[in-house]
Amino acid sequence: LEDVESIAVSPDGSLYAADNTLQAVFVLRDATGDGDFLDEGELVPFFQSGGDLILEDIESMVFEGGALYACDKATGKIARLADVNGDGDAGDPGETAMFLDKGTSPAVGSITDGISAPGGTFLVLDNSKDTVFVLGDSNGDGDVLDAGEVFRWLADDGSTLATPSGLVLV
């Protein structure tokens, strides 16, 4: 790992780390039970940017419904990454999909944090607009690219939320 910007813990206790220099997500598992991830085979690639799905600056990741959602600050995209076939990575056809991109309306620009919220929705923070967006896959197609699936939940002119960088639900 060279440039870790985000980490997430999966429901099974594995640690996922996004490396922005390598434009990749790695999974870390303590296979030996010695309390670290330093042994051979404990750090393996899970996702590598390429083709139609380039993630340049993964600032936040969250697990929901068996998938890892990677939020990219530079591109305004969220990728849904899932190891559907159980081989340990999300590199096979059908295991990666675009969940959100800049073409949605209203447009999300610079995602600095994302969290899952009640009701199968996500909250994402766009600190370039001082705005929190709610994302919900209302038609069940696996993305929020359709009309009415993204809306502003909290918008600020910068006076209250001056360049916010994190979200939490209590």
PDB file of C-alpha atoms in Angstrom, residues 13-15 28-31 34-39 42-43:
ATOM      1  CA  GLY A  13     -14.346  -8.445   9.871  1.00  0.00           C
ATOM      2  CA  SER A  14     -12.057  -8.058   6.870  1.00  0.00           C
ATOM      3  CA  LEU A  15     -10.423  -4.677   6.380  1.00  0.00           C
ATOM      4  CA  LEU A  28      -6.608  -7.336   4.371  1.00  0.00           C
ATOM      5  CA  ARG A  29      -7.329 -10.516   6.337  1.00  0.00           C
ATOM      6  CA  ASP A  30      -5.379 -11.767   9.347  1.00  0.00           C
ATOM      7  CA  ALA A  31      -5.086 -15.344   8.069  1.00  0.00           C
ATOM      8  CA  ASP A  34      -1.337 -12.993  14.889  1.00  0.00           C
ATOM      9  CA  GLY A  35      -3.108  -9.618  15.008  1.00  0.00           C
ATOM     10  CA  ASP A  36      -1.545  -7.986  11.968  1.00  0.00           C
ATOM     11  CA  PHE A  37      -1.705  -8.007   8.164  1.00  0.00           C
ATOM     12  CA  LEU A  38       2.024  -8.412   7.545  1.00  0.00           C
ATOM     13  CA  ASP A  39       2.208 -12.070   6.536  1.00  0.00           C
ATOM     14  CA  GLU A  42      -2.893 -11.222   3.991  1.00  0.00           C
ATOM     15  CA  LEU A  43      -3.015  -8.231   1.612  1.00  0.00           C
TER      16      LEU A  43
END
